[in-house]
Every structure is written in C-alpha cells, then in structure tokens.
Coordinates of C-alpha atoms in Angstrom, one line a residue:
M27 CA 185.5 204.6 122.2
L28 CA 186.1 204.2 125.9
L29 CA 189.1 206.5 125.8
Y30 CA 187.1 209.0 123.7
H31 CA 184.3 209.1 126.3
L32 CA 186.9 209.5 129.1
F33 CA 188.5 212.6 127.5
A34 CA 185.5 214.0 125.6
N35 CA 182.8 216.4 126.9
S36 CA 181.4 214.0 129.3
Y37 CA 181.9 214.4 133.1
Y38 CA 183.0 211.4 135.1
G39 CA 183.7 211.2 138.8
T40 CA 187.2 210.1 140.1
M41 CA 186.0 206.7 141.2
A42 CA 184.2 206.1 137.9
V43 CA 187.3 207.1 135.9
W44 CA 189.6 204.7 137.8
F45 CA 186.9 202.0 137.6
L46 CA 186.8 202.4 133.8
G47 CA 190.6 202.5 133.7
I48 CA 190.8 198.9 135.1
P49 CA 189.5 197.1 132.0
V50 CA 191.5 199.4 129.8
N51 CA 194.8 198.4 131.6
L52 CA 193.7 194.8 131.6
L53 CA 193.2 194.8 127.9
L54 CA 196.5 196.6 127.2
G55 CA 198.3 194.3 129.7
A56 CA 197.0 191.3 127.9
A57 CA 198.1 192.7 124.6
V58 CA 201.6 193.4 126.0
F59 CA 201.7 189.9 127.6
L60 CA 201.0 188.2 124.3
V61 CA 202.7 190.5 121.8
V62 CA 206.0 191.4 123.5
P63 CA 207.2 187.8 124.1
E64 CA 206.2 186.7 120.6
T65 CA 208.0 189.6 119.1
L66 CA 211.1 188.9 121.1
K67 CA 211.0 185.2 120.2
R68 CA 210.8 186.0 116.5
R69 CA 213.5 188.6 116.7
Y70 CA 216.0 186.4 118.5
S71 CA 215.0 183.1 116.9
G72 CA 218.5 182.9 115.3
W73 CA 220.3 182.7 118.7
D74 CA 222.4 179.7 119.3
L75 CA 222.5 179.1 123.0
S76 CA 225.3 176.6 122.8
E77 CA 227.8 179.1 121.3
E78 CA 230.4 180.4 123.8
S79 CA 230.0 183.9 122.3
F80 CA 226.3 183.9 123.2
F81 CA 226.8 185.8 126.5
E82 CA 228.5 188.7 124.7
E83 CA 225.7 188.9 122.2
W84 CA 223.1 188.7 125.0
S85 CA 224.9 191.5 126.8
R86 CA 224.8 193.8 123.7
Q87 CA 221.1 193.0 123.1
W88 CA 220.3 193.6 126.8
D89 CA 221.9 197.0 126.7
S90 CA 220.1 197.8 123.5
Q91 CA 216.7 196.8 124.9
Q92 CA 217.3 198.8 128.1
K93 CA 218.2 201.9 126.1
I94 CA 215.1 201.5 123.9
M95 CA 212.8 201.1 126.9
L96 CA 214.4 204.1 128.7
R97 CA 213.8 206.3 125.6
T98 CA 210.3 205.0 125.2
F99 CA 209.5 205.7 128.9
L100 CA 210.9 209.2 128.6
I101 CA 208.9 210.0 125.5
L102 CA 205.7 208.7 127.1
M103 CA 206.3 210.7 130.2
I104 CA 206.9 213.8 128.2
F105 CA 203.8 213.2 126.2
G106 CA 201.7 212.5 129.3
G107 CA 203.1 215.6 131.0
L108 CA 202.3 217.7 128.0
I109 CA 198.7 216.4 127.9
C110 CA 198.3 217.2 131.6
F111 CA 199.7 220.6 131.1
M112 CA 197.4 221.4 128.3
A113 CA 194.4 220.1 130.3
F114 CA 195.4 222.3 133.3
N115 CA 195.5 225.3 131.0
G116 CA 192.2 224.6 129.2
S117 CA 193.8 224.0 125.8
F118 CA 193.1 220.3 125.5
L119 CA 192.6 219.3 121.9
F120 CA 189.3 217.5 122.4
T121 CA 187.6 220.2 124.5
Y122 CA 187.1 223.9 124.4
Y123 CA 186.5 224.4 128.1
Y124 CA 188.3 223.6 131.4
P125 CA 187.5 220.0 132.4
Y126 CA 185.7 219.6 135.6
N127 CA 187.8 216.5 136.7
Y128 CA 191.5 215.8 135.9
A129 CA 191.3 212.1 136.8
P130 CA 191.3 210.9 133.2
Y131 CA 194.6 212.6 132.6
Y132 CA 196.1 211.1 135.8
L133 CA 194.8 207.8 134.6
L134 CA 196.5 208.3 131.2
V135 CA 199.9 208.9 132.9
A136 CA 199.4 205.9 135.3
T137 CA 198.5 203.7 132.3
M138 CA 201.6 204.6 130.4
I139 CA 203.8 203.9 133.5
L140 CA 202.0 200.6 134.2
Q141 CA 202.2 199.3 130.7
T142 CA 205.8 200.5 130.2
G143 CA 206.7 198.6 133.4
L144 CA 204.8 195.5 132.2
C145 CA 206.6 195.6 128.9
E146 CA 210.0 196.0 130.7
G147 CA 209.1 193.1 132.9
M148 CA 208.3 190.9 129.9
I149 CA 211.6 191.8 128.3
I150 CA 213.5 191.1 131.5
R151 CA 211.7 187.8 131.8
F152 CA 212.5 186.8 128.2
M153 CA 216.1 187.8 128.4
M154 CA 216.7 186.1 131.8
K155 CA 215.0 182.9 130.4
K156 CA 217.4 182.8 127.5
L157 CA 220.4 183.4 129.8
R158 CA 219.3 180.6 132.1
E159 CA 218.9 178.3 129.1
H160 CA 222.4 179.3 128.0
M161 CA 223.9 178.6 131.4
E162 CA 222.0 175.3 131.7
G163 CA 223.3 174.3 128.2
I164 CA 226.9 175.2 129.3
R165 CA 226.5 173.2 132.5
K166 CA 225.2 170.2 130.5
I167 CA 228.1 170.5 128.0
R168 CA 230.6 170.7 130.8
Q169 CA 229.0 167.8 132.6
E170 CA 229.1 165.7 129.5
K171 CA 232.7 166.6 128.9
M172 CA 233.5 165.7 132.6
D173 CA 231.6 162.4 132.3
A174 CA 233.4 161.6 129.0
A175 CA 236.8 162.5 130.5
L176 CA 236.0 160.4 133.6
A177 CA 234.8 157.5 131.6
E178 CA 237.9 157.7 129.5
A179 CA 240.1 157.8 132.6
L180 CA 238.3 154.9 134.1
E181 CA 238.7 152.9 130.9
I182 CA 242.4 153.7 130.8
E183 CA 242.7 152.7 134.5
R184 CA 240.7 149.5 133.8
R185 CA 243.0 148.6 130.9
S186 CA 246.1 149.4 132.9
M187 CA 244.8 147.2 135.8
E188 CA 244.0 144.4 133.3
K189 CA 247.5 144.7 131.9
V190 CA 249.1 144.7 135.3
S191 CA 246.9 141.8 136.4
R192 CA 247.8 139.8 133.3
S193 CA 251.5 140.6 133.8
D194 CA 251.3 139.7 137.4
Q195 CA 249.5 136.4 136.6
L196 CA 252.1 135.6 134.0
R197 CA 254.9 136.1 136.6
M198 CA 253.0 134.0 139.1
D199 CA 252.5 131.2 136.5
L200 CA 256.2 131.4 135.6
I201 CA 257.3 131.3 139.3
S202 CA 254.9 128.4 139.9
N203 CA 256.1 126.4 136.9
V204 CA 259.8 127.1 137.6
S205 CA 259.3 126.2 141.2
H206 CA 257.6 123.0 140.3
D207 CA 260.2 122.1 137.8
L208 CA 263.0 122.8 140.3
K209 CA 261.3 121.0 143.2
T210 CA 261.7 117.5 141.8
P211 CA 265.4 117.4 141.0
L212 CA 266.2 119.3 144.2
T213 CA 264.3 116.8 146.3
S214 CA 266.3 114.1 144.5
M215 CA 269.6 115.9 145.2
V216 CA 268.7 116.3 148.9
G217 CA 268.0 112.6 149.0
Y218 CA 271.4 111.7 147.5
L219 CA 273.1 114.1 150.0
E220 CA 271.5 112.2 152.8
L221 CA 272.8 109.0 151.4
L222 CA 276.3 110.5 151.2
K223 CA 276.2 111.4 154.8
K224 CA 275.9 107.7 155.6
E225 CA 279.1 106.9 153.8
E226 CA 282.5 107.0 155.4
L227 CA 284.0 110.4 154.5
G228 CA 286.9 112.4 155.7
D229 CA 286.4 115.4 158.0
T230 CA 286.9 118.0 155.3
A231 CA 284.6 116.2 152.9
R232 CA 281.9 115.8 155.6
D233 CA 282.2 119.5 156.4
Y234 CA 281.7 120.3 152.7
L235 CA 278.8 117.9 152.5
E236 CA 277.1 119.6 155.5
V237 CA 277.5 123.0 153.9
I238 CA 276.0 121.7 150.6
S239 CA 273.2 120.0 152.5
R240 CA 272.3 123.2 154.4
R241 CA 272.3 125.3 151.3
A242 CA 270.2 122.7 149.5
E243 CA 267.7 122.8 152.3
K244 CA 267.6 126.6 152.2
L245 CA 267.1 126.4 148.4
K246 CA 264.3 123.8 148.9
E247 CA 262.6 126.0 151.5
M248 CA 262.7 129.0 149.2
I249 CA 261.3 127.1 146.2
E250 CA 258.5 125.8 148.4
S251 CA 257.8 129.3 149.6
L252 CA 257.8 130.6 146.0
F253 CA 255.5 127.8 144.9
S254 CA 253.1 128.4 147.8
L255 CA 253.1 132.2 147.4
A256 CA 252.3 131.8 143.7
K257 CA 249.6 129.4 144.4
V258 CA 247.9 131.6 147.0
S259 CA 248.3 134.8 144.9
S260 CA 246.6 133.1 141.9
G261 CA 243.6 132.2 144.2
N262 CA 244.1 128.6 143.3
V263 CA 244.0 127.3 146.8
E264 CA 241.4 125.6 149.0
L265 CA 241.2 126.9 152.6
R266 CA 240.2 124.7 155.5
R267 CA 237.9 125.9 158.2
D268 CA 239.6 124.9 161.5
S269 CA 238.4 126.0 164.9
I270 CA 241.4 127.4 166.7
T271 CA 242.4 130.2 169.2
M272 CA 245.1 132.7 168.5
N273 CA 246.6 132.3 172.0
R274 CA 246.9 128.6 171.6
L275 CA 248.5 129.0 168.1
M276 CA 251.1 131.4 169.4
E277 CA 252.0 129.1 172.2
Q278 CA 252.6 126.4 169.6
V279 CA 254.7 128.7 167.5
F280 CA 256.8 129.6 170.6
A281 CA 257.2 125.9 171.5
D282 CA 258.3 125.0 168.0
M283 CA 260.8 127.9 167.9
E284 CA 262.1 127.5 171.4
D285 CA 265.7 126.7 170.5
R286 CA 266.0 129.6 168.1
I287 CA 264.5 132.0 170.5
R288 CA 266.9 130.9 173.3
D289 CA 269.9 131.2 171.0
S290 CA 268.9 134.6 169.6
K291 CA 270.1 136.7 172.6
L292 CA 266.8 138.5 172.4
E293 CA 264.3 139.1 175.2
F294 CA 260.7 138.2 174.2
V295 CA 258.0 139.9 176.2
V296 CA 254.8 138.0 175.6
R297 CA 251.3 139.3 176.6
L298 CA 248.4 137.1 175.5
T299 CA 245.0 138.6 176.1
R300 CA 242.6 137.0 178.5
D301 CA 239.8 137.7 176.1
D302 CA 238.4 134.9 174.0
T303 CA 240.5 134.5 170.8
A304 CA 238.5 131.7 169.3
M305 CA 238.2 131.9 165.5
V306 CA 237.5 129.7 162.4
T307 CA 240.2 129.8 159.7
D308 CA 242.9 127.7 158.0
N309 CA 245.2 126.7 160.8
G310 CA 248.1 125.8 158.5
Y311 CA 248.2 129.2 156.7
L312 CA 247.7 131.2 159.9
Y313 CA 250.5 129.2 161.6
R314 CA 252.8 130.1 158.6
I315 CA 251.9 133.7 158.9
C316 CA 252.7 133.8 162.7
Q317 CA 255.9 131.8 162.1
N318 CA 257.1 134.2 159.4
L319 CA 256.5 137.2 161.6
M320 CA 258.5 135.6 164.4
E321 CA 261.3 134.6 162.0
N322 CA 261.4 138.2 160.8
A323 CA 261.8 139.5 164.3
L324 CA 264.6 136.9 165.0
K325 CA 266.5 137.8 161.8
Y326 CA 266.3 141.6 161.9
S327 CA 266.2 142.6 165.6
A328 CA 269.3 144.2 167.1
A329 CA 271.2 141.9 169.6
G330 CA 270.2 142.3 173.2
T331 CA 266.9 144.1 172.5
R332 CA 263.4 143.2 173.4
V333 CA 260.7 141.8 171.1
F334 CA 257.1 142.5 172.3
V335 CA 254.5 140.0 171.3
K336 CA 250.8 140.5 172.2
T337 CA 247.4 139.2 171.2
F338 CA 244.2 141.3 171.6
V339 CA 240.6 141.7 170.6
D340 CA 239.7 145.2 169.2
E341 CA 236.5 147.2 169.4
Q342 CA 235.1 145.5 166.2
N343 CA 235.6 142.0 167.9
Q344 CA 238.5 141.3 165.6
I345 CA 241.3 139.1 166.8
G346 CA 244.8 140.7 166.5
L347 CA 248.4 139.8 166.8
E348 CA 251.1 142.5 167.2
I349 CA 254.9 142.0 167.2
T350 CA 257.2 144.9 167.8
N351 CA 261.0 144.8 167.6
T352 CA 264.0 147.1 167.3
A353 CA 266.1 146.7 164.2
G354 CA 269.9 147.0 164.1
Y355 CA 269.7 149.7 161.5
R356 CA 267.6 152.7 160.4
M357 CA 264.6 151.7 158.3
D358 CA 263.9 154.1 155.5
F359 CA 261.1 152.3 153.6
D360 CA 257.4 152.0 153.8
K361 CA 254.9 149.1 153.8
E362 CA 254.6 148.9 150.0
D363 CA 258.4 148.5 149.7
I364 CA 258.8 145.9 152.4
V365 CA 255.9 143.6 151.5
E366 CA 257.1 143.3 147.9
R367 CA 258.4 139.9 146.9
F368 CA 262.2 139.5 147.5
A369 CA 262.3 142.9 149.3
R370 CA 264.5 143.0 152.4
G371 CA 264.6 145.6 155.2
D372 CA 268.4 144.8 155.6
K373 CA 269.6 146.2 152.3
A374 CA 273.2 145.4 153.3
R375 CA 272.1 141.7 153.4
T376 CA 274.0 141.0 156.6
T377 CA 271.4 138.5 157.7
E378 CA 270.0 135.4 156.1
G379 CA 266.7 135.6 154.3
N380 CA 265.1 135.5 150.8
G381 CA 262.8 138.5 151.1
L382 CA 259.6 136.4 150.9
G383 CA 258.7 136.4 154.6
L384 CA 256.5 139.5 154.7
A385 CA 255.2 139.0 151.2
I386 CA 253.9 135.6 152.3
V387 CA 252.4 137.2 155.4
S388 CA 250.6 139.9 153.4
T389 CA 249.4 137.5 150.7
Y390 CA 248.2 134.8 153.2
A391 CA 246.5 137.3 155.4
K392 CA 244.5 138.7 152.5
A393 CA 243.6 135.1 151.4
L394 CA 242.3 134.4 154.9
G395 CA 240.2 137.6 154.8
G396 CA 242.3 139.4 157.3
S397 CA 244.5 142.5 157.1
F398 CA 248.2 143.1 157.6
D399 CA 249.8 146.4 158.4
I400 CA 253.2 147.6 159.5
F401 CA 254.3 150.7 161.4
I402 CA 257.9 152.1 161.2
D403 CA 259.5 154.7 163.4
C404 CA 263.2 155.0 162.8
D405 CA 264.5 151.6 164.0
Q406 CA 261.2 150.5 165.6
F407 CA 259.2 148.0 163.5
K408 CA 255.7 146.9 164.4
A409 CA 253.7 144.3 162.5
R410 CA 249.9 144.0 163.1
L411 CA 247.5 141.3 162.0
L412 CA 243.7 141.5 162.3
F413 CA 241.2 138.7 161.6
G414 CA 237.5 138.3 161.9
R415 CA 236.3 135.4 164.0
G416 CA 234.8 133.6 161.0
E417 CA 231.9 131.1 161.0
A418 CA 232.1 127.4 161.5

C-alpha cells in the first residue's frame, strides 16, 4: 500500500519520499537479514566441514553465488532504469500524466541497490563463517594429530629411557656383585703375598713376587673403583656434609702426591684463588674427584710440559677447579666418549690406567650436586669442576 501511494497519483515532496523510504528499506532489510541466512543454512546443511574436499566445494558454491548475485543485480538495474525511463517519458504504467516529482523512482533504484548489497553482504558473511569453521576444524584436527604424535613419541622415549635405565641398572648390579665377589678372595691373595715377602726367597723369586704383588694391588684398586662407581651410580650411597675449603683440599692432594709429581718430569703451575672457597660437601668423594683429575694429568701429559691447576669462584658464587694439560697425542674424541666407563684417551694404551678415572669424576661430581665438563683443542685438555657452596 505504501509503495502504491508513492507511485500513484499522489504528490509527495522529495523529503517526504525519502522519509517514507526509510521504513520500507528497514522492513526489506529485516526480511533479507532473516530469510537469506536461513535459506543458505538449509541449502548447505549437508556440508561436512571436516572433509578435505570442502574447500573445493566451497569455492564452486562461492563462484555460483557471485554469478547469481551479479545477474540479479544487473536485472534489477535494468528494471529500475526502465521504470525511470518510462517515468521521464510520461508512460509510467500507474499514471497517465507526467509526475511532478521523480524522487519515488530514484528511491526505487536506491532500494534495489541497497537491498542487493545487503543480500550480498549476508551471503559473504555466511560463506566466510563456513570457511572459518572449516579452517578451525582443520587446525583442531592437525593439532590433535600433532598432540597424538608427540604423545606417542614421548611414550616411546619414556619406554626407551626405562629400558636403558633398567639395562644400566642391571650392569651396575652385575658390576657391584662381581666386584664384591672378587674383593674377598683378592684381599686374601694380597695377604698371602705379603706373608711370602717375609720368607727367605731368591732374587728372581722375589722379583716375580714383587711383580705379582703390584699387579694384585692394581687389580684390587680397580675392583674397589668399580664397586664404588656402581654404588654411586645406583644412588645407594650416603653422603656426609663436611665443612671444607677447595684450596685446602687441593693442598692436601698435592702433599699426598708429592713424590709422583716430582718424578713425573712435569711442571705444575698452581694458582689458588684468594677468594673464599669454603663449602659443605662430602670430603672423601671430593678428594677422590680431585685426586683422579690429578692422576689423569700425570698419566696422559706429554713429558716436559706444564700442567696448570687453578681454583676460582665464578659469577654465580660457585667454587671451581680447573686443570689444563698438554697430551702427548692428538685427541679426537668428545666429552661423551671420554667419560664413559673404561674409555681411555690414550687409545694405543701406552700408559697405565683402567679407563675409570674420568667416569668416576663425572659420576661423583653429579652425586655431589656439581658439574663436570671438559674442553679439548687438539692436544690441549682442560677439565673443569663447579660446585655450589652447600648448606651446613
């Protein structure tokens, strides 16, 4: 009825026409806003957003929708232009005279443009929403797959670590048991060797006895090292809390090894820090660590070279020990290789050693809550220990 009055024989001013056009467009816009999305929802209710082929189908439907809207817009524009042309020439179907105001016809064209644009906007909104839902679904699926793959990888890693841990524990138990079983008869054998030394023997027999005794002592030392290493590695050890200083401990190590250092033909350059090196830790285990590092330097340093020993306190207030020596051969291995049990830097085995020294250092340092690291540059070997001060 409103449209009839606008285009019938009644005269309306321009402002009145546009004022009447506002409710018309609001009503039409509300209809478009309600009808178009519902129509699209029903039409595409069969879409499966999880399908990988969804985007291809979406693209086809998008192209189809745009073509339909373009054709609709062109038809409406042609229709609106025809009405305006007829009105301008006085041949409008509803009237038999020239209208006094062309505003209703302009309003008609504007309404068609506005409602077509609103319809296009609703279509774009619907299609973009479906595309976003599809992309979000793909993202969730990929995330679930990644989470599942990560969980599977972590589970495999966990099982592998458990298997390695069990295997390592079995080896440690075997070493511990064998070491314990060998320790008793070996101690007895060493005792009998000491008794034989008290007997009257010829020079040749005494020389042989001395060789056997030295080898037995070496074997006893290695078994004790194996037993201690297995015990610490298994965590079955009680640590004491002794108040010591790193400088004083190193002075004790040097005093105990004075004869070996003097006979080694090596020059030891010792620099003990003036900073406070007081700490709380197990004195016995730390002594063994420092002793092993010194023995390592004595065994593998090239004759006539210098061995640098220094203590220090770093920026984190950790107490450190650093021993640097020059080997008599090129070192082509890394830390992981050299700290393995029975690994030796001297692969030609021209020096004495059982390959447990640095393994003991690494294991003991970890047990004491410290860190052990090595740095290798051709024939230069640097060992570094760092420990917190601990609490009494």
